[in-house]
Short mmCIF file of C-alpha atoms in Angstrom, two decimals:
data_model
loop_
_atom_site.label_atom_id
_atom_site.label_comp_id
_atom_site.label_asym_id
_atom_site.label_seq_id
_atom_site.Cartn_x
_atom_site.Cartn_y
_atom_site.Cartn_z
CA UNK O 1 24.27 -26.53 -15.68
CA UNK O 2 21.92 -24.41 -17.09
CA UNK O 3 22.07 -23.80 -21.01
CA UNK O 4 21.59 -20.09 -20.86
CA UNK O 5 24.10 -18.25 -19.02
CA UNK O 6 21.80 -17.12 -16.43
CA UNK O 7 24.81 -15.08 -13.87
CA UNK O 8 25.76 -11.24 -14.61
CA UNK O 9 28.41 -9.73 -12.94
CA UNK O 10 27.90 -5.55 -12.78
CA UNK O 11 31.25 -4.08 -12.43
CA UNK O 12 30.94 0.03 -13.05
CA UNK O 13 34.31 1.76 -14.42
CA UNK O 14 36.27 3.79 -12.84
CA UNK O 15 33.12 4.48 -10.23
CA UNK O 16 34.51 7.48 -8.17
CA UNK O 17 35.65 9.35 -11.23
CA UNK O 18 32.39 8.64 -12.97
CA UNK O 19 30.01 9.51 -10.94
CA UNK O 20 32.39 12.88 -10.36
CA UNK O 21 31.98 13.31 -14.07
CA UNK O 22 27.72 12.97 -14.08
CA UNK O 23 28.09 16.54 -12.74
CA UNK O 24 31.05 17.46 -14.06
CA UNK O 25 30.43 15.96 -17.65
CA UNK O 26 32.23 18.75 -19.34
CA UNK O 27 35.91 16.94 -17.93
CA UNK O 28 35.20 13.87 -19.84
CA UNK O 29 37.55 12.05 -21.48
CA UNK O 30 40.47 14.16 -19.56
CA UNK O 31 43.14 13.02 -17.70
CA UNK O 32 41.28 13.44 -14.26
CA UNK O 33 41.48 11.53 -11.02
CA UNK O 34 39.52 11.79 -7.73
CA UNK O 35 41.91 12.12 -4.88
CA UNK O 36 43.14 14.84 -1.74
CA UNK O 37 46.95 16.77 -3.00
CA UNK O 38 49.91 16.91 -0.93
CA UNK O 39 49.63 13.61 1.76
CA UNK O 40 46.71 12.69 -0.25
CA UNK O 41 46.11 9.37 -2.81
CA UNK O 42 44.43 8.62 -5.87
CA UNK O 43 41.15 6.81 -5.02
CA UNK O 44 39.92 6.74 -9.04
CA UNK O 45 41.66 7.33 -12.06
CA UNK O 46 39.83 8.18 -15.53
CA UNK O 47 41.20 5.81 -17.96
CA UNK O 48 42.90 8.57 -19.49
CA UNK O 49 44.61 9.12 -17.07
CA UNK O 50 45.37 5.28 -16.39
CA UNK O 51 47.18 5.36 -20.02
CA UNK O 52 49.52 7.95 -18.49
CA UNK O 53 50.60 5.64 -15.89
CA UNK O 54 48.19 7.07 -12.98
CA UNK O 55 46.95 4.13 -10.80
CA UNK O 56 45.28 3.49 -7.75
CA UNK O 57 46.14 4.00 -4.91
CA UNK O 58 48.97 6.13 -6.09
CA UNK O 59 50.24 8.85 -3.80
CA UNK O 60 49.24 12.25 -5.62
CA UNK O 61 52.13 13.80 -5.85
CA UNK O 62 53.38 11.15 -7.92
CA UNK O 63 50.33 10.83 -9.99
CA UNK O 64 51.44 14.97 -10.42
CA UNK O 65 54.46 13.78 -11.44
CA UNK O 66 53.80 11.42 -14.15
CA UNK O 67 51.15 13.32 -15.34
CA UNK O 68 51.18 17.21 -14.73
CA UNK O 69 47.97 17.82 -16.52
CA UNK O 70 45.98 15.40 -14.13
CA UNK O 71 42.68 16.96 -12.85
CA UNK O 72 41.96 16.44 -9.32
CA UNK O 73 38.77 15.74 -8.42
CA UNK O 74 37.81 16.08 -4.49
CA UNK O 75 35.56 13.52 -3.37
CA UNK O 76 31.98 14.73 -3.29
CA UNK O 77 30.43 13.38 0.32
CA UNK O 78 27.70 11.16 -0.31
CA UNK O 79 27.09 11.20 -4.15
CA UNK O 80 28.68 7.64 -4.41
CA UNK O 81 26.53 5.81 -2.36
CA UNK O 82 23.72 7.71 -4.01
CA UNK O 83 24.51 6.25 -7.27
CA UNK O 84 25.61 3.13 -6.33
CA UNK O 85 21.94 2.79 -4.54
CA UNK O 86 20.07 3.73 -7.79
CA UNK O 87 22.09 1.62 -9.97
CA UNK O 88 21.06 -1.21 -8.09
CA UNK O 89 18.19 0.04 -7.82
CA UNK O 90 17.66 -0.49 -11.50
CA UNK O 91 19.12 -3.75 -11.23
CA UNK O 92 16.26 -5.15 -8.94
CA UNK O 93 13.91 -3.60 -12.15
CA UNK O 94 15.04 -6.85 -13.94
CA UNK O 95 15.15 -9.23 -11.54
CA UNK O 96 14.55 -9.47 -7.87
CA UNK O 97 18.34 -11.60 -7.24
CA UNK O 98 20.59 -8.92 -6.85
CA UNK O 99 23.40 -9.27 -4.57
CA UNK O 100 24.72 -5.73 -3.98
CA UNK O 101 28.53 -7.04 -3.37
CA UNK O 102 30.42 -3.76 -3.01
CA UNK O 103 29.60 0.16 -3.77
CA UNK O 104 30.73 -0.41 -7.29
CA UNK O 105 29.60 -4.34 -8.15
CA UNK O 106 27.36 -6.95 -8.24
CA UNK O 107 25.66 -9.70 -9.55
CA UNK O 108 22.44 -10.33 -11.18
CA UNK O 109 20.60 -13.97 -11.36
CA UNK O 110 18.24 -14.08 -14.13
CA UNK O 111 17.11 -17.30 -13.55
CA UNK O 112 13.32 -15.87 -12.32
CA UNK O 113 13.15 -13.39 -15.76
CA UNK O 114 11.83 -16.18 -18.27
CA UNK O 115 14.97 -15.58 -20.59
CA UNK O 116 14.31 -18.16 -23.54
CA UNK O 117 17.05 -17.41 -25.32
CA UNK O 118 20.90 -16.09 -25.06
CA UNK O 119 20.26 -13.71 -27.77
CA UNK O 120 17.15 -12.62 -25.52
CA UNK O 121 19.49 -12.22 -22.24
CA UNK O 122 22.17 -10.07 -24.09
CA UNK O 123 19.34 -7.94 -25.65
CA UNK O 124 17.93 -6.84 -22.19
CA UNK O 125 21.24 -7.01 -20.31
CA UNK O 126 22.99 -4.04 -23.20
CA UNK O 127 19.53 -2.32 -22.90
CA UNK O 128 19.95 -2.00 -19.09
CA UNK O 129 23.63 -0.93 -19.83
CA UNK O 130 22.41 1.97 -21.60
CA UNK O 131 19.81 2.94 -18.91
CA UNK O 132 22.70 3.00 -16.19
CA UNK O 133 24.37 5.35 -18.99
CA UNK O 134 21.61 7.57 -19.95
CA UNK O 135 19.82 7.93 -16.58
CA UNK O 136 22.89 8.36 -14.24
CA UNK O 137 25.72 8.82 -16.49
CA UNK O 138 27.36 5.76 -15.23
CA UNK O 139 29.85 3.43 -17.31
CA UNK O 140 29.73 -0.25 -16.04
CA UNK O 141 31.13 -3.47 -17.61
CA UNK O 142 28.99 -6.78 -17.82
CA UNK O 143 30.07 -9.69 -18.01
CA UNK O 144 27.41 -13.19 -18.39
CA UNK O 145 28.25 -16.29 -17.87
CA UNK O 146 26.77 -19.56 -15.94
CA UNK O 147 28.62 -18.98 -13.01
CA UNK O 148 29.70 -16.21 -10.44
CA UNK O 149 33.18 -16.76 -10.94
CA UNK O 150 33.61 -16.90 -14.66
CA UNK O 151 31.47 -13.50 -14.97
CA UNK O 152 33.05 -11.75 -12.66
CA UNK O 153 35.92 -12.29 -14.55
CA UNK O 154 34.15 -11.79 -18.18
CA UNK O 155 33.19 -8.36 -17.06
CA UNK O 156 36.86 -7.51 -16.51
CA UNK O 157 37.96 -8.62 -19.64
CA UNK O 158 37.14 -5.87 -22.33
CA UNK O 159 36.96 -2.69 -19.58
CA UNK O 160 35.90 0.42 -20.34
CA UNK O 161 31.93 -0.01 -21.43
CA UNK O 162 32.76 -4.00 -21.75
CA UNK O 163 30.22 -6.60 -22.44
CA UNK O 164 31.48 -9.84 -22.47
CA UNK O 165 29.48 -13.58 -22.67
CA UNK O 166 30.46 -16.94 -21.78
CA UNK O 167 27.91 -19.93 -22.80
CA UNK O 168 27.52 -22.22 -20.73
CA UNK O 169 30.08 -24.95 -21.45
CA UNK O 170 32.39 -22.68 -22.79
CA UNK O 171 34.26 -21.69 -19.46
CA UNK O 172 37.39 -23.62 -19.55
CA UNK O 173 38.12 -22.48 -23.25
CA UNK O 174 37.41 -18.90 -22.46
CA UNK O 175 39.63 -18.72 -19.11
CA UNK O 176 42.69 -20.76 -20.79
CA UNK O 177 44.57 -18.01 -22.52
CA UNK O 178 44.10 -15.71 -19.66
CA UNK O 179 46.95 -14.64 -17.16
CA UNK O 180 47.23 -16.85 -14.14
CA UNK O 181 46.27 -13.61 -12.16
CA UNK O 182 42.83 -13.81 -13.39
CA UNK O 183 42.31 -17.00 -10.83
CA UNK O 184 40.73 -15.15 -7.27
CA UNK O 185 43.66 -14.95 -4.63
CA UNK O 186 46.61 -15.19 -7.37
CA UNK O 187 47.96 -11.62 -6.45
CA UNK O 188 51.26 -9.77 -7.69
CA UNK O 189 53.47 -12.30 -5.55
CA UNK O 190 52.12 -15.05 -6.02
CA UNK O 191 52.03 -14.47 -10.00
CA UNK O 192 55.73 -13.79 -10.15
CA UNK O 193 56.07 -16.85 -8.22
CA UNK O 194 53.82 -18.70 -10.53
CA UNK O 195 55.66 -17.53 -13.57
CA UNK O 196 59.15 -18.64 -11.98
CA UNK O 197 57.54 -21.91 -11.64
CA UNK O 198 56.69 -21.71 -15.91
CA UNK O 199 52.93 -21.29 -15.03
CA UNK O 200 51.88 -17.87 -16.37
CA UNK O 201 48.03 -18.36 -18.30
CA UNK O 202 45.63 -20.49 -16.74
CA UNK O 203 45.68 -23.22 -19.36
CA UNK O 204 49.64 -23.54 -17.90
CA UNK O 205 48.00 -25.31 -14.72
CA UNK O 206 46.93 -28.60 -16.65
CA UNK O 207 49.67 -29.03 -18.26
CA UNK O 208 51.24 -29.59 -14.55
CA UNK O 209 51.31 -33.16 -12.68
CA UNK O 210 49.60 -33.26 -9.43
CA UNK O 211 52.83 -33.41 -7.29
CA UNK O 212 53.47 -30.31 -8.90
CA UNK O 213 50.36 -28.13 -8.22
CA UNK O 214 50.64 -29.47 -4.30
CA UNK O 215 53.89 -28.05 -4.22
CA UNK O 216 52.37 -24.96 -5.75
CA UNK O 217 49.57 -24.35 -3.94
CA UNK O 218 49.54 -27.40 -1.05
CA UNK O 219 45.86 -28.07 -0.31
CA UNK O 220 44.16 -25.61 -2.48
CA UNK O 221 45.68 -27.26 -5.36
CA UNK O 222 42.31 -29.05 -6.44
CA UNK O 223 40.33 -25.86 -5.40
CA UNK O 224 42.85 -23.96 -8.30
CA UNK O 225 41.93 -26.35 -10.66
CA UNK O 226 38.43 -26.65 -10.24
CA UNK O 227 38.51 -22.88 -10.82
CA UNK O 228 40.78 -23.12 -13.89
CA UNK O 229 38.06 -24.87 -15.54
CA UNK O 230 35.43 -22.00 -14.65
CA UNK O 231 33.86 -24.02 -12.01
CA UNK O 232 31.86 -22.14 -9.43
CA UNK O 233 28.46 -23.39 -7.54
CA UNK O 234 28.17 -20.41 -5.03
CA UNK O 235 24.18 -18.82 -5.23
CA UNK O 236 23.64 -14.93 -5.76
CA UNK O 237 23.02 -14.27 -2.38
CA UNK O 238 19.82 -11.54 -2.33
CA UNK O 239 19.99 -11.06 1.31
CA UNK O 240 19.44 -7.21 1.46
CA UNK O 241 22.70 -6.31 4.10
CA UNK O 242 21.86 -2.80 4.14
CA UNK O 243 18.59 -3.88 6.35
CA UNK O 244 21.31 -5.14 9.39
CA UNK O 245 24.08 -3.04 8.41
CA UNK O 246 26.26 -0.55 5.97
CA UNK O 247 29.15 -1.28 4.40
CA UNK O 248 31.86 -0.20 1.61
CA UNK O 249 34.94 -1.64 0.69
CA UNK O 250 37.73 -0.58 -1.20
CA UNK O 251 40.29 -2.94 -3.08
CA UNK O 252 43.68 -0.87 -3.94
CA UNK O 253 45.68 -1.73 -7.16
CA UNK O 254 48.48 -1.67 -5.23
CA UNK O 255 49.05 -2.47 -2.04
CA UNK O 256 49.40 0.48 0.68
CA UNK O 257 51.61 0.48 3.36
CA UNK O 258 51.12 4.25 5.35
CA UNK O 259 48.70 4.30 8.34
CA UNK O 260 47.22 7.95 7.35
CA UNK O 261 46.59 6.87 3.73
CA UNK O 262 44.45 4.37 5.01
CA UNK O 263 43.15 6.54 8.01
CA UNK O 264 42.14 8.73 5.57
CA UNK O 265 40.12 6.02 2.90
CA UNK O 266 38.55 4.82 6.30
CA UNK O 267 37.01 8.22 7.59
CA UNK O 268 36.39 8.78 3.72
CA UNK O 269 33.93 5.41 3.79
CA UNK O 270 32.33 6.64 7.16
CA UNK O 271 31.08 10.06 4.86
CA UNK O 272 30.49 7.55 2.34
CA UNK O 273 27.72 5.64 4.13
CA UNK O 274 26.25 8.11 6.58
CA UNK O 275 24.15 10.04 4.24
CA UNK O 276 22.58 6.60 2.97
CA UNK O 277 22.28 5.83 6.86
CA UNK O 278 20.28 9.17 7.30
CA UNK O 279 18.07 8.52 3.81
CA UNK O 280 16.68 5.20 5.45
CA UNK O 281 15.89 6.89 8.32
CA UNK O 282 18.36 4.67 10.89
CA UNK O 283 21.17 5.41 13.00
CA UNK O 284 24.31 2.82 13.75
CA UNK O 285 25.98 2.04 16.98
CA UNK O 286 28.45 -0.07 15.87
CA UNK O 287 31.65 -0.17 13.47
CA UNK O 288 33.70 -2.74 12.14
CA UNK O 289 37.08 -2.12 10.39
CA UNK O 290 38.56 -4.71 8.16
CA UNK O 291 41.77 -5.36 6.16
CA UNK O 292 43.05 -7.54 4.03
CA UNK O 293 46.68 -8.39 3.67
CA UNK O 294 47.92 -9.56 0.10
CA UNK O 295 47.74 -13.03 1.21
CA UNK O 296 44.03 -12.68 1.26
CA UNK O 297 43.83 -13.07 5.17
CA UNK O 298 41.28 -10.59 6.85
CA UNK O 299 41.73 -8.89 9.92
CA UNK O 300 38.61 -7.24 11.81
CA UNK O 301 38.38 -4.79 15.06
CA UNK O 302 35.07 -3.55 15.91
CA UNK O 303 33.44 -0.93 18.64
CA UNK O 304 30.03 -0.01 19.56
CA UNK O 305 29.12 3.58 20.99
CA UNK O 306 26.91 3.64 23.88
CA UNK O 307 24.08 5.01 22.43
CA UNK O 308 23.40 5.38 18.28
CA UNK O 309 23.75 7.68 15.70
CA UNK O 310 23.18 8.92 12.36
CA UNK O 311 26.08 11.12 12.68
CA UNK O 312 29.65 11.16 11.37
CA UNK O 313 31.75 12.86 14.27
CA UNK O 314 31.28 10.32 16.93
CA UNK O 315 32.64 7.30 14.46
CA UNK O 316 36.04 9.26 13.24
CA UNK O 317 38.08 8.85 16.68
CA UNK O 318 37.09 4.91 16.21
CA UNK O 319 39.08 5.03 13.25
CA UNK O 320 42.67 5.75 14.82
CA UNK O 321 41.52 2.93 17.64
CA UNK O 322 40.13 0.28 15.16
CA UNK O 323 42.97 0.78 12.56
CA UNK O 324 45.80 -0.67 14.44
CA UNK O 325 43.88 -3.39 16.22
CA UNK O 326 42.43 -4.93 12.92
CA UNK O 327 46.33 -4.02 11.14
CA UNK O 328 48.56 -5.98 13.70
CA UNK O 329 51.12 -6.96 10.68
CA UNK O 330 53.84 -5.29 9.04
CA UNK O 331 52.85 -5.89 6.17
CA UNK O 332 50.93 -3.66 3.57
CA UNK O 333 47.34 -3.76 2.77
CA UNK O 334 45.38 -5.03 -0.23
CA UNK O 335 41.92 -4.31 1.10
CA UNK O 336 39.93 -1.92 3.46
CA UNK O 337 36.23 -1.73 4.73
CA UNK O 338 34.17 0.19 7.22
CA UNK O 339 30.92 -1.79 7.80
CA UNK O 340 27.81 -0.45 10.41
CA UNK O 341 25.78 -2.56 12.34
CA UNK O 342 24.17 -2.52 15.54
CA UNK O 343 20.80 -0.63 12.96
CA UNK O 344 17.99 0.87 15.06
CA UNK O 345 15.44 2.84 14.14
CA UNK O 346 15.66 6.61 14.34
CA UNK O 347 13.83 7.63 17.56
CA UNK O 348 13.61 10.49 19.99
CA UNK O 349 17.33 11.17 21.81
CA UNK O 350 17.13 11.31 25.17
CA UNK O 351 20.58 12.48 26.13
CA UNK O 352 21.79 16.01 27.08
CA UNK O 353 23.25 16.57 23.86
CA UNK O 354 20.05 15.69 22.05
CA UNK O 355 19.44 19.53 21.03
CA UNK O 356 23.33 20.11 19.86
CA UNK O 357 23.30 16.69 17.73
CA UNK O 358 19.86 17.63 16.01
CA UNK O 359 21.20 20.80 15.28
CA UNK O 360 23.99 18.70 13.66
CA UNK O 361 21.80 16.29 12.05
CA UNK O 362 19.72 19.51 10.67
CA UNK O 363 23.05 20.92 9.11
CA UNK O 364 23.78 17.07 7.87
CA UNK O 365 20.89 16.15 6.04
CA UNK O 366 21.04 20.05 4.15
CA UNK O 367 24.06 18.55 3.22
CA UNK O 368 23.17 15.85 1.86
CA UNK O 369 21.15 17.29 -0.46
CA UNK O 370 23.16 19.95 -1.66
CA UNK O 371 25.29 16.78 -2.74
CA UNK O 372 22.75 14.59 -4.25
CA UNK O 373 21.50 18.29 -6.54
CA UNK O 374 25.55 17.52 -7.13
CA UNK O 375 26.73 20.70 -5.53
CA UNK O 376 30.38 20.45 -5.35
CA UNK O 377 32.66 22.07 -2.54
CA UNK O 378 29.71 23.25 -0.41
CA UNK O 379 31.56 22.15 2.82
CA UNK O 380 34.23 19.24 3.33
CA UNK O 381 35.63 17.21 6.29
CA UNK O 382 39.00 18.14 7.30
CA UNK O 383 40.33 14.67 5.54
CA UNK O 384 38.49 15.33 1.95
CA UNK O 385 40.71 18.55 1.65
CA UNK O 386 44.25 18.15 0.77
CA UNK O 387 47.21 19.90 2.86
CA UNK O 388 47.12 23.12 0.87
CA UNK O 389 43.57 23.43 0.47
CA UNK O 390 42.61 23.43 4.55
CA UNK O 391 43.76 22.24 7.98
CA UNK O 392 45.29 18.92 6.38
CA UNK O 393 44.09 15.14 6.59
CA UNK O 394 42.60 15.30 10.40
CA UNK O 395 38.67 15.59 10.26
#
């Protein structure tokens, strides 16, 4: 083990809502949330909001409910994966290990910086803090640690504008008072379960005999424990995805159930990654749809179009197709991605359509930049717009 804590995990707060609020900075520290009204949900609360009892993904008109002053926000098509790009961006500006893991986190390895001290490490890594404040008006969490796991966990731990170190050696002591739920895969169930069981912090686990923890958790018992001690050996994996495909993934705070909610969050990630799509210059053919139950089990369905595109109208009937074949249980869903592969470079269309879809692809990328100058309500899908604001969730 290394005796600098050499792993930082990014995690930004409350990322839909801020980056709303970089061009609408005049909302905050409201009670504001980005999500669609009537059949819509709430995709990002502002933590003021959050202190009302306004979660995600709650439906919005019971986020109206519990708090009638809420702002909503409408999501702004492509300024998330803008940001997210340059806050990475500004990652790689420290070191060249930075494993992009969602929209909204990811980790740093600092290992190749020359760090010679921890007091040297938390100097640069609050510096770089401030720059993702200052130069995109993003808040993000940090947490630094030796490993992947404890980090990611440190950066949780004092959220909003957290900044939280573990040294090295220190992992076991600083995950023992914690809540069991802190330990990856211990969800809502399985905590209540857990706490029936008298195990309810993580330093609860040793105190329990090995015939116990089997019971518990059967084969994964020694896997828990080696975790409960803040022991993780996975590598920051730099491997640049976005060269071989696009994805974005969304983890709910509670689990959803309803088909269109999710419908909706799915076409919502296919605006969400086209624009970056167009900005690299590629077009997709293929798209992958994933969930996760609450159990942590994922379930894919994927399906390429005959010929690629940079455009988002031929992927939104995949959506209703994909959804079902990837969701085969009853049972609500903790997770959803969209992920594009199948990358090719942009080249002449040869089609018949070639002339209508450039004229499309014209009218896109004018778009796009109307967004990134953070020009709001310019023109929305069908499915950004709530019930009362257009023709309802079908884009």
């Amino acid at each position: 083990m290394s005796v600098l804590p050499l792993i930082v995990h990014l995690d930004a707060d409350a990322f839909f809502v801020s980056c709303e609020l970089s061009v609408r900075p005049e909302l905050r520290g409201t009670k504001c949330a980005v999500g669609g009204r009537e059949r819509g949900i709430i995709s990002s609360a502002s933590y003021e909001a959050r202190a009302c009892g306004v979660y995600t993904p709650m439906p919005t008109k019971l986020a109206l409910k519990v708090c009638p002053d809420l702002i909503l926000l409408p999501h702004t098509s492509g300024i998330y994966s803008k940001k997210s790009r340059e806050m990475f961006d500004r990652c790689e500006s420290v070191t060249p290990l930075v494993q992009r893991n969602s929209i909204d986190e990811g980790y740093l390895d600092l290992g190749p910086c020359g760090f010679k001290t921890a007091a040297e490490i938390e100097r640069r890594m609050r510096a770089l803090q401030q720059q993702l404040w200052d130069e995109l008006q993003i808040p993000t969490s940090f947490g630094i640690a030796s490993n992947k796991l404890v980090s990611a966990i440190a950066s949780k731990a004092r959220k909003p504008k957290g900044f939280t170190v573990v040294p090295p050696g220190q992992e076991a002591a600083f995950l023992a008072p914690l809540k069991i739920s802190v330990i990856p895969g211990v969800g809502k169930k399985s905590e209540e379960r857990l706490a029936a069981a008298g195990i309810r912090l993580v330093s609860d686990l040793f105190t329990r005999s090995e015939g116990d923890l089997k019971a518990l958790f059967g084969s994964a018992w020694s896997e828990m424990l080696e975790m409960a001690r803040g022991e993780d050996d996975r590598p920051v994996e730099t491997d640049h995805e976005d060269a071989k495909s696009y994805s974005v993934q969304e983890t709910f705070g509670q689990d959803i159930s309803d088909f269109a909610e999710i419908e909706c969050i799915a076409k919502r990630m296919i605006d969400e990654l086209m624009p970056a799509i167009r900005a690299d210059g590629k077009r997709v053919k293929t798209m992958t749809v994933k969930v996760r139950y609450p159990g942590m089990e994922n379930s894919t369905a994927g399906r390429s179009l005959t010929e690629a595109t940079d455009l988002e109208a031929p992927f939104y009937p995949l959506v209703r197709t994909l959804l079902p074949a990837a969701w085969t249980k009853r049972r609500p869903l903790r997770l959803v991605s969209v992920r594009f592969s199948g990358v090719e470079e942009k080249g002449a269309q040869l089609e018949m359509f070639a002339q209508t879809d450039e004229k499309k692809r014209r009218l896109a990328a004018v778009l796009d930049k109307l967004n990134d100058q953070g020009k709001k309500g310019v023109v929305r899908h069908g499915h950004q717009l709530g019930k009362t604001e257009d023709h309802g969730l079908h884009g």
